[in-house]
Amino acid sequence: MARSNFFKFLIIMTGISLLFDFQKINLNSMYLLVYIPIMIAVYLLLNIPLKTVFLNKNISYILSVILSLITIGNVCGKLGIQFELINVCKLIVIIVGFTILFEKTFQLLIQFSTEKNLITDEKGISWKKSFFIIVLGWVIYLLPFLPGNVAGDGNFQLIEYFGHAAMTNHHPFLSTMLEGGILNLGKHILNDNFGLFLYVIIQLLICCLIYSYCIFKVSTLGINKKIGIYFSIFIGFAPYWSFVSETLHKDGLFIAFFALFITSLVMMSVNLFIRKRLIKKQLILLTVSALLVCFWRNDGIYMVIPSIICLIFVNKRKYWKIFTCSLLVLLSVYVAFNKVLLPALDVAPTEKREMLSLPVQQTSRYIKYYPNEITKNQRQVLKETFNNSTKLGELYNPNNADPTKFNLKDQFNVKKYINIWIEMGLRHPLVYLAATFEGTNAYYTPWLLAQNFTWCGAISDWSKPNFLDLHYITPKRLRSSFIGFVNGVASLPFINMFLNDSLAIWLGILMAAFMWRKFGFKYLIPIIPIFMNLLICIASPVNGLIRYSGCVVFAIYILLTYYFYVLKFRN
């Protein structure tokens, strides 16, 4: 081992040891069993030669420092480490050690991707074969849960559809009408349970068609047929897309529509940037899939608009008229639907409190830790804004903004509140930073156990519509055993890592950083929706909720295919 690598090895291992020490992990009974494999892995990693600097050093070190700070931030936040001089010195060693480790890892990942390109001359898997594999897996998942599952939000949408609550767009109106309409049809044909079964089957088939189409389309780029089969098996048998696609709620279709939009964006980019052509059918599919994303999630418009705007300016604005028309169609339909049709139908818009989750969390943390530094004017504005402003500190939950968000009044002066929010943030910015990190870190910390959608395996009791007779026809013991088994399988490290949405985000960041520096910004256009979704997750009320972030996992596999294709043909 070279001298420089030896010192790096010592710093990294010291950092890992100190991190374990901070977490108070007792390794006495298996000390060498843990440390020897880690030392071997670090040694091998440091000694793998880099053929060149693949990722600009400035970028790679910035990303490595950020990931190191995120890693140590999770430890500090959960354990409440006191920032004494000795602890600060230890934290610096940990950050330096992990920065060295992450930087080398980033470079090696990109080197490996350039050497082992997955793109071949093969045609890949057909959509029929992919469809059959996915349906087979999903039917196996559905049988123990007949007639199907209902999530809590799905329950409330049924309550709205059947007129037991005022219709709103809090849960997207079209999804509510589709869910309630199909269930009502089945109810009239046979009974409530058949209505649920009918909806679940229709949603399952729609989602399966979309995922198999996406796999087929990217496989035409030259993905090995075996990889297409493995990908289809993973989508069909992992407790992720299976559960979410056979549960009555808005998320199953949204995640599928997002996958369709990303695939359309990838195929459009491949044709524009590599093949130098525009296929109008792809433009239609891109616009339609963008609209579906917007209609099935209220913040979907922010995910799709930036990429379409960017397409206007690519290839020396050769196709600016076409993409401008696509953008105008998207905006016109979206605005007409939300500002004309919904008000005409007396459908209330989503509440403005939904946009204030993060500011309210920051305000609540400020009140909790600095209650004596609130000015008279600030107290007055808080009193006008919240139902019980004196309880905000007590209601504060770092991981969930709902307790504080629902304390907001229905009517208040947003401008006044934003003004005092800025004043308080300028006085104690670290409080706001801590509130933001502790309330969002699960969306971008790749070391956490990945969630799955087994929570969908229930007919939820939350807001349950008692006027409907929805019940399982299978024994509870079978359902519990099935969920326990698939949860155990999904928790295995070599499987869990493939379901990790935070790890997917970091793969997206690496791909984007490398392609931007090597080929130019336009190659990032298909990845932009992933980053927009991350920003939306950060602004969301709940930390690490897979309903918000789960759409990125399938999308990142599609984007990896795009990445390898660009590497092969641009090089």
XYZ file of C-alpha atoms in Angstrom:
571
model
C 0.000 0.000 0.000
C 1.365 3.402 -0.973
C 2.106 5.837 1.849
C -0.729 8.198 0.839
C -3.204 5.325 0.755
C -1.939 4.112 4.145
C -2.729 7.479 5.770
C -6.125 7.553 4.044
C -6.760 4.047 5.374
C -5.947 5.134 8.925
C -8.171 8.233 8.724
C -11.105 6.302 7.264
C -10.897 3.480 9.820
C -10.518 5.971 12.665
C -13.582 7.822 11.384
C -15.611 4.581 11.197
C -14.519 3.619 14.709
C -15.472 7.033 16.101
C -18.847 6.856 14.357
C -19.559 3.511 16.024
C -18.430 5.022 19.321
C -20.783 8.004 18.933
C -23.662 5.625 18.275
C -22.726 3.655 21.407
C -22.642 0.393 19.466
C -21.080 -2.319 21.637
C -18.958 -4.504 19.387
C -16.995 -6.309 22.114
C -18.616 -9.676 21.422
C -17.902 -9.522 17.666
C -15.223 -6.846 17.382
C -13.001 -8.475 14.767
C -15.988 -10.021 12.975
C -17.165 -6.485 12.214
C -13.892 -4.642 11.737
C -11.888 -7.150 9.681
C -14.385 -7.204 6.746
C -14.609 -3.388 6.898
C -10.811 -3.042 6.876
C -10.504 -5.466 3.957
C -13.191 -3.579 2.004
C -11.567 -0.168 2.657
C -8.109 -1.527 1.795
C -9.317 -3.001 -1.500
C -11.246 0.144 -2.401
C -8.267 2.425 -1.816
C -5.995 0.196 -3.879
C -8.186 -0.125 -6.957
C -6.386 2.079 -9.489
C -8.224 4.944 -11.158
C -7.456 5.151 -14.868
C -8.339 8.826 -14.896
C -10.308 11.413 -12.917
C -13.799 10.629 -14.179
C -15.706 13.112 -12.059
C -14.325 16.617 -11.626
C -12.509 16.700 -8.258
C -14.251 19.874 -7.126
C -17.667 18.328 -7.750
C -16.789 14.929 -6.295
C -15.362 16.420 -3.089
C -18.339 18.759 -2.654
C -20.740 15.816 -3.011
C -18.598 13.721 -0.671
C -18.567 16.425 2.010
C -22.354 16.826 1.712
C -22.910 13.093 2.082
C -20.499 12.989 5.039
C -22.364 15.837 6.755
C -25.678 14.083 6.140
C -24.250 10.887 7.612
C -22.912 12.531 10.764
C -25.945 14.806 11.000
C -28.200 11.797 11.458
C -26.029 10.574 14.320
C -25.872 13.970 16.034
C -29.581 14.586 15.676
C -30.661 11.219 17.072
C -28.164 10.999 19.915
C -28.075 14.669 20.942
C -24.269 14.913 20.896
C -22.870 17.843 22.900
C -20.587 20.023 20.788
C -17.665 20.140 23.199
C -14.132 20.595 21.866
C -13.267 16.885 21.997
C -16.483 15.936 20.204
C -15.942 18.591 17.529
C -12.451 17.171 16.871
C -13.896 13.664 16.580
C -16.587 14.882 14.198
C -13.968 16.549 11.992
C -12.014 13.272 11.767
C -15.208 11.396 10.863
C -16.130 13.926 8.174
C -12.617 13.891 6.682
C -12.478 10.079 6.726
C -15.862 9.626 5.121
C -15.185 12.358 2.565
C -12.083 10.448 1.400
C -14.078 7.194 1.333
C -17.051 8.632 -0.569
C -14.897 10.522 -3.097
C -13.002 7.381 -4.075
C -16.263 5.416 -4.200
C -17.870 7.973 -6.527
C -14.901 7.850 -8.898
C -14.856 4.046 -8.932
C -18.593 3.797 -9.575
C -18.272 6.015 -12.626
C -15.159 4.161 -13.796
C -17.017 0.861 -13.478
C -20.002 2.240 -15.408
C -17.744 3.327 -18.280
C -16.001 -0.062 -18.422
C -19.026 -2.347 -17.992
C -21.631 -0.787 -20.245
C -24.951 -2.672 -20.245
C -25.939 -1.545 -23.747
C -25.571 -4.242 -26.418
C -26.959 -4.887 -29.897
C -29.751 -7.111 -28.554
C -33.430 -6.198 -28.895
C -34.320 -6.914 -25.261
C -37.575 -8.189 -23.788
C -40.998 -7.881 -25.437
C -43.727 -6.025 -23.580
C -45.937 -9.148 -23.616
C -43.343 -11.238 -21.808
C -42.665 -8.441 -19.316
C -46.427 -7.997 -18.807
C -46.922 -11.723 -18.147
C -44.093 -11.852 -15.591
C -45.326 -8.782 -13.695
C -48.989 -9.904 -13.707
C -47.968 -13.324 -12.407
C -46.170 -11.771 -9.446
C -48.970 -9.326 -8.682
C -51.657 -12.039 -8.763
C -49.653 -13.988 -6.190
C -49.608 -10.845 -4.032
C -53.333 -10.234 -4.534
C -54.674 -13.712 -3.687
C -54.078 -13.496 0.117
C -55.702 -10.028 0.152
C -58.868 -10.574 -1.873
C -60.894 -8.580 -2.823
C -58.118 -5.948 -2.532
C -56.669 -3.328 -0.222
C -57.824 0.171 0.703
C -55.457 2.830 2.084
C -56.576 5.535 4.519
C -56.571 8.225 1.845
C -58.572 5.900 -0.390
C -61.179 5.603 2.356
C -61.543 9.366 2.550
C -61.816 9.623 -1.230
C -64.707 7.134 -1.126
C -66.375 9.215 1.597
C -66.109 12.264 -0.678
C -67.327 10.410 -3.762
C -70.446 9.049 -2.055
C -71.322 12.494 -0.667
C -70.540 11.909 3.008
C -68.017 14.763 2.954
C -67.595 17.841 0.787
C -65.730 17.128 -2.430
C -62.290 18.757 -2.503
C -59.157 18.575 -4.609
C -57.018 17.798 -1.559
C -56.938 14.285 -2.950
C -56.878 14.822 -6.728
C -60.424 15.023 -8.042
C -59.959 12.736 -11.044
C -58.469 9.968 -8.914
C -61.392 10.259 -6.495
C -63.917 10.045 -9.338
C -62.167 7.052 -10.928
C -61.896 5.126 -7.656
C -65.434 5.873 -6.516
C -66.945 5.449 -9.984
C -65.524 1.968 -10.588
C -66.315 0.805 -7.040
C -69.869 2.134 -7.416
C -70.242 0.280 -10.724
C -69.184 -2.990 -9.101
C -71.454 -2.254 -6.144
C -74.455 -2.079 -8.487
C -73.374 -5.174 -10.414
C -72.956 -7.371 -7.314
C -71.875 -5.825 -3.990
C -69.351 -3.494 -2.296
C -66.597 -6.103 -2.216
C -66.966 -6.756 -5.928
C -66.710 -3.020 -6.532
C -63.382 -2.963 -4.684
C -62.179 -6.032 -6.577
C -63.187 -4.476 -9.897
C -61.242 -1.288 -9.173
C -58.166 -3.181 -7.992
C -58.129 -5.394 -11.101
C -58.498 -2.412 -13.453
C -55.766 -0.433 -11.657
C -53.521 -3.514 -11.564
C -53.854 -4.008 -15.327
C -53.251 -0.311 -16.093
C -50.113 -0.221 -13.925
C -48.853 -3.507 -15.336
C -49.324 -2.269 -18.899
C -47.381 0.899 -18.072
C -44.463 -0.830 -16.336
C -44.138 -3.529 -19.007
C -44.284 -0.849 -21.726
C -41.553 1.159 -19.967
C -39.319 -1.901 -19.619
C -39.920 -2.816 -23.266
C -39.149 0.712 -24.525
C -35.841 1.076 -22.698
C -34.877 -2.478 -23.643
C -35.039 -1.368 -27.293
C -32.022 0.802 -26.511
C -29.976 -2.394 -26.339
C -30.533 -3.876 -22.894
C -29.714 -7.569 -22.645
C -32.845 -9.748 -22.702
C -31.885 -11.389 -19.418
C -31.663 -7.999 -17.714
C -35.157 -7.193 -19.013
C -36.451 -10.472 -17.561
C -34.735 -9.875 -14.198
C -36.109 -6.327 -14.114
C -39.646 -7.592 -14.793
C -39.299 -10.267 -12.090
C -38.147 -7.613 -9.631
C -41.114 -5.353 -10.435
C -43.497 -8.298 -10.246
C -42.290 -9.932 -7.044
C -40.826 -7.145 -4.874
C -43.243 -5.924 -2.133
C -43.197 -2.479 -3.637
C -45.031 -2.010 -6.956
C -47.161 -5.099 -6.267
C -48.827 -3.808 -3.095
C -49.124 -0.194 -4.217
C -50.691 -1.199 -7.541
C -53.443 -3.335 -6.005
C -54.578 -0.896 -3.324
C -57.408 1.616 -3.715
C -55.696 4.991 -3.392
C -54.170 7.623 -5.651
C -50.519 6.609 -5.222
C -50.536 3.415 -7.295
C -51.504 5.148 -10.523
C -49.415 8.233 -9.794
C -46.213 6.185 -9.449
C -47.029 4.380 -12.709
C -47.813 7.645 -14.534
C -44.537 9.145 -13.273
C -42.677 6.098 -14.646
C -44.402 6.601 -18.005
C -43.429 10.284 -18.063
C -39.769 9.517 -17.266
C -39.673 6.805 -19.951
C -41.211 9.185 -22.498
C -38.672 11.833 -21.536
C -35.812 9.344 -21.886
C -36.914 8.171 -25.348
C -37.471 11.776 -26.448
C -33.968 12.741 -25.242
C -32.337 9.745 -26.924
C -33.931 10.647 -30.244
C -33.161 14.365 -29.938
C -29.592 14.211 -28.636
C -28.218 10.963 -30.105
C -30.338 10.061 -33.123
C -31.044 13.700 -34.069
C -34.732 13.265 -34.810
C -38.143 14.014 -33.349
C -40.958 11.449 -33.293
C -44.339 13.149 -32.938
C -45.953 10.101 -31.317
C -43.421 10.424 -28.503
C -44.319 14.095 -28.111
C -48.001 13.190 -27.725
C -47.177 10.504 -25.156
C -44.896 12.908 -23.299
C -47.655 15.528 -23.075
C -50.343 13.031 -22.063
C -48.161 11.383 -19.404
C -47.246 14.845 -18.040
C -50.958 15.666 -17.725
C -51.611 12.364 -15.936
C -48.831 13.138 -13.442
C -50.440 16.553 -12.819
C -53.951 15.127 -12.436
C -52.913 12.399 -9.996
C -50.761 14.578 -7.739
C -51.441 18.218 -6.976
C -47.749 19.134 -7.056
C -47.096 17.050 -10.189
C -47.040 20.204 -12.325
C -43.732 21.190 -10.699
C -42.184 17.842 -11.659
C -43.006 17.980 -15.364
C -42.822 21.667 -16.357
C -39.030 22.265 -15.924
C -38.024 19.436 -18.268
C -40.458 20.465 -20.989
C -39.254 24.082 -20.740
C -35.656 22.864 -21.139
C -36.597 20.892 -24.266
C -37.623 24.164 -25.942
C -33.998 25.349 -25.929
C -32.109 22.186 -26.957
C -30.528 21.514 -30.365
C -30.210 25.244 -31.034
C -33.958 25.677 -30.465
C -34.669 23.627 -33.602
C -37.937 22.282 -32.200
C -38.887 25.227 -29.997
C -42.300 25.687 -31.642
C -43.297 22.066 -31.117
C -42.249 21.957 -27.451
C -43.761 25.375 -26.801
C -47.062 24.039 -28.137
C -46.734 21.009 -25.868
C -46.076 23.290 -22.901
C -49.023 25.540 -23.761
C -51.366 22.555 -24.116
C -50.214 21.236 -20.756
C -50.643 24.573 -18.985
C -53.948 25.367 -20.680
C -55.546 22.049 -19.758
C -54.145 22.164 -16.239
C -55.286 25.743 -15.565
C -58.699 25.196 -17.177
C -59.224 22.092 -15.094
C -58.191 23.650 -11.778
C -59.422 27.207 -12.229
C -62.548 26.714 -14.350
C -63.916 23.168 -14.211
C -63.370 22.408 -10.516
C -64.916 25.701 -9.277
C -67.856 25.122 -11.635
C -68.364 21.719 -9.983
C -68.087 23.264 -6.487
C -64.911 21.272 -5.794
C -62.869 23.096 -3.174
C -59.139 23.579 -3.938
C -56.425 22.144 -1.715
C -55.783 24.186 1.427
C -52.965 26.742 1.469
C -51.665 25.160 4.678
C -50.293 22.324 2.526
C -47.621 24.699 1.172
C -46.554 25.846 4.643
C -45.492 22.555 6.242
C -41.788 23.407 6.376
C -42.145 27.058 7.551
C -44.592 25.973 10.269
C -42.151 23.300 11.463
C -39.358 25.872 11.620
C -41.579 28.305 13.533
C -42.606 25.581 15.993
C -39.003 24.585 16.681
C -38.094 28.250 17.214
C -40.918 28.614 19.767
C -39.875 25.395 21.496
C -36.254 26.425 22.018
C -36.508 30.230 22.163
C -39.935 31.035 23.647
C -38.608 34.101 25.462
C -37.225 35.729 22.316
C -40.555 36.160 20.548
C -41.434 39.840 20.155
C -44.834 41.361 20.909
C -45.597 41.786 17.204
C -44.566 38.220 16.448
C -46.838 36.899 19.214
C -49.744 38.864 17.810
C -49.229 37.560 14.265
C -48.836 34.008 15.567
C -52.097 34.411 17.492
C -53.831 35.560 14.289
C -52.310 32.681 12.288
C -52.726 29.668 14.578
C -55.682 28.365 16.572
C -53.445 27.904 19.608
C -50.064 29.503 19.040
C -48.938 28.930 22.651
C -49.009 25.150 22.066
C -46.817 25.119 18.947
C -43.671 24.180 20.862
C -45.466 21.262 22.523
C -47.019 20.105 19.255
C -43.673 20.129 17.432
C -42.722 16.705 16.068
C -39.468 16.794 14.035
C -40.666 14.077 11.626
C -44.283 15.093 11.125
C -45.667 18.566 10.473
C -49.321 17.522 10.645
C -49.839 18.366 14.363
C -48.573 21.933 13.842
C -49.887 22.353 10.292
C -53.457 21.534 11.313
C -53.191 24.160 14.045
C -53.253 26.821 11.303
C -56.482 28.782 10.990
C -58.532 28.419 7.825
C -58.174 32.149 7.162
C -55.073 34.163 8.030
C -52.754 36.764 6.547
C -50.034 34.770 4.798
C -47.920 37.868 4.109
C -47.803 38.826 7.806
C -46.865 35.299 8.797
C -44.092 35.080 6.185
C -42.669 38.395 7.447
C -42.302 37.200 11.045
C -41.083 33.806 9.795
C -38.218 35.608 8.024
C -37.487 37.732 11.133
C -37.231 34.687 13.377
C -35.127 32.791 10.841
C -32.617 35.627 10.565
C -32.316 35.716 14.351
C -31.684 31.961 14.769
C -30.931 30.443 11.336
C -29.488 27.243 12.846
C -32.886 26.452 14.354
C -34.454 26.573 10.899
C -31.619 24.502 9.442
C -32.009 21.857 12.182
C -35.790 21.741 11.701
C -35.327 21.284 7.961
C -32.703 18.547 8.309
C -34.485 16.584 11.026
C -37.759 16.800 9.126
C -36.398 15.763 5.720
C -33.212 13.696 6.140
C -34.872 10.343 5.407
C -35.361 11.457 1.796
C -31.632 11.808 1.085
C -29.830 9.598 3.631
C -28.937 6.432 1.700
C -27.913 4.364 4.747
C -31.394 3.919 6.210
C -33.397 0.700 5.890
C -35.489 1.141 2.758
C -39.246 1.091 3.190
C -41.669 -0.897 1.075
C -45.398 -0.797 0.466
C -46.472 -3.683 2.715
C -48.405 -1.101 4.757
C -50.824 -1.126 1.810
C -51.728 -4.725 2.689
C -54.807 -3.753 4.690
C -58.304 -2.363 4.483
C -57.418 0.663 6.563
C -59.527 1.672 9.577
C -58.559 5.331 9.096
C -61.633 7.266 7.880
C -63.239 3.931 7.049
C -66.519 4.414 5.123
C -68.889 2.448 7.372
C -71.677 2.767 4.818
C -69.720 0.329 2.618
C -69.218 -3.330 3.492
C -65.582 -3.830 2.532
C -63.917 -6.854 4.085
C -61.365 -9.536 3.288
C -62.524 -12.999 2.298
C -59.181 -14.518 3.302
C -58.065 -15.411 6.867
C -56.105 -12.796 8.823
C -53.448 -15.358 9.718
C -52.650 -15.914 6.035
C -52.338 -12.164 5.391
C -50.153 -11.597 8.459
C -47.867 -14.506 7.570
C -47.545 -13.281 3.985
C -46.656 -9.729 5.044
C -44.186 -11.036 7.636
C -42.476 -13.193 5.011
C -42.156 -10.500 2.321
C -41.050 -7.939 4.919
C -38.288 -10.312 5.993
C -37.167 -10.848 2.399
C -37.309 -7.116 1.625
C -35.134 -6.408 4.697
C -32.257 -8.535 3.372
C -29.441 -6.058 2.585
C -28.778 -7.237 -0.987
C -32.492 -6.833 -1.787
C -33.260 -3.809 0.383
C -30.642 -1.671 -1.361
C -32.544 -2.042 -4.661
C -35.669 -0.569 -3.014
C -33.860 2.372 -1.426
C -35.293 5.638 -2.748
C -32.585 7.738 -1.043
C -29.852 5.643 -2.636
C -31.666 6.116 -5.957
C -31.488 9.894 -5.445
C -27.715 9.711 -4.974
C -27.330 7.576 -8.092
C -29.284 10.261 -9.948
C -26.996 12.960 -8.546
C -23.877 11.058 -9.653
C -25.233 10.435 -13.147
C -26.259 14.065 -13.498
C -22.909 15.415 -12.250
C -20.909 13.213 -14.615
C -23.045 13.790 -17.732
C -23.237 17.542 -17.138
C -19.450 17.884 -17.018
C -18.763 15.445 -19.850
C -21.605 15.987 -22.324
C -23.488 19.144 -21.341
C -26.555 20.217 -19.386
C -29.162 19.031 -21.898
C -28.432 15.392 -21.037
C -29.761 16.055 -17.531
C -33.279 16.844 -18.753
C -34.722 13.347 -18.055
C -33.262 13.441 -14.508
C -34.708 16.852 -13.568
C -38.104 15.419 -12.442
C -36.260 13.270 -9.886
C -34.701 16.353 -8.311
C -37.989 18.261 -8.449
C -39.655 15.418 -6.596
C -36.900 15.574 -3.972
C -37.578 19.293 -3.440
C -41.295 18.549 -3.100
C -40.496 15.818 -0.550
C -38.389 18.292 1.435
C -41.361 20.679 1.508
C -43.774 17.877 2.442
C -45.226 17.433 5.961
C -43.838 13.955 6.769
C -40.202 12.832 6.837
C -39.355 9.770 4.765
C -42.888 8.975 3.616
C -42.568 6.499 0.775
C -45.856 7.698 -0.721
C -44.023 10.903 -1.687
C -40.658 9.463 -2.692
C -41.493 5.959 -3.955
C -41.850 7.112 -7.556
C -38.086 7.589 -7.955
C -37.032 3.924 -7.598
C -38.455 2.594 -10.882
C -37.576 5.885 -12.572
C -33.911 5.619 -11.606
C -33.642 2.161 -13.211
C -35.025 3.646 -16.432
C -32.546 6.533 -16.120
C -29.636 4.127 -15.588
C -30.431 2.619 -18.986
C -30.443 6.120 -20.464
C -27.111 6.872 -18.744
C -25.425 3.781 -20.193
C -26.847 4.515 -23.638
C -25.496 8.079 -23.572
C -22.083 6.825 -22.381
C -21.841 4.356 -25.244
C -22.989 6.518 -28.132
C -21.670 9.917 -27.029
C -18.233 8.464 -26.364
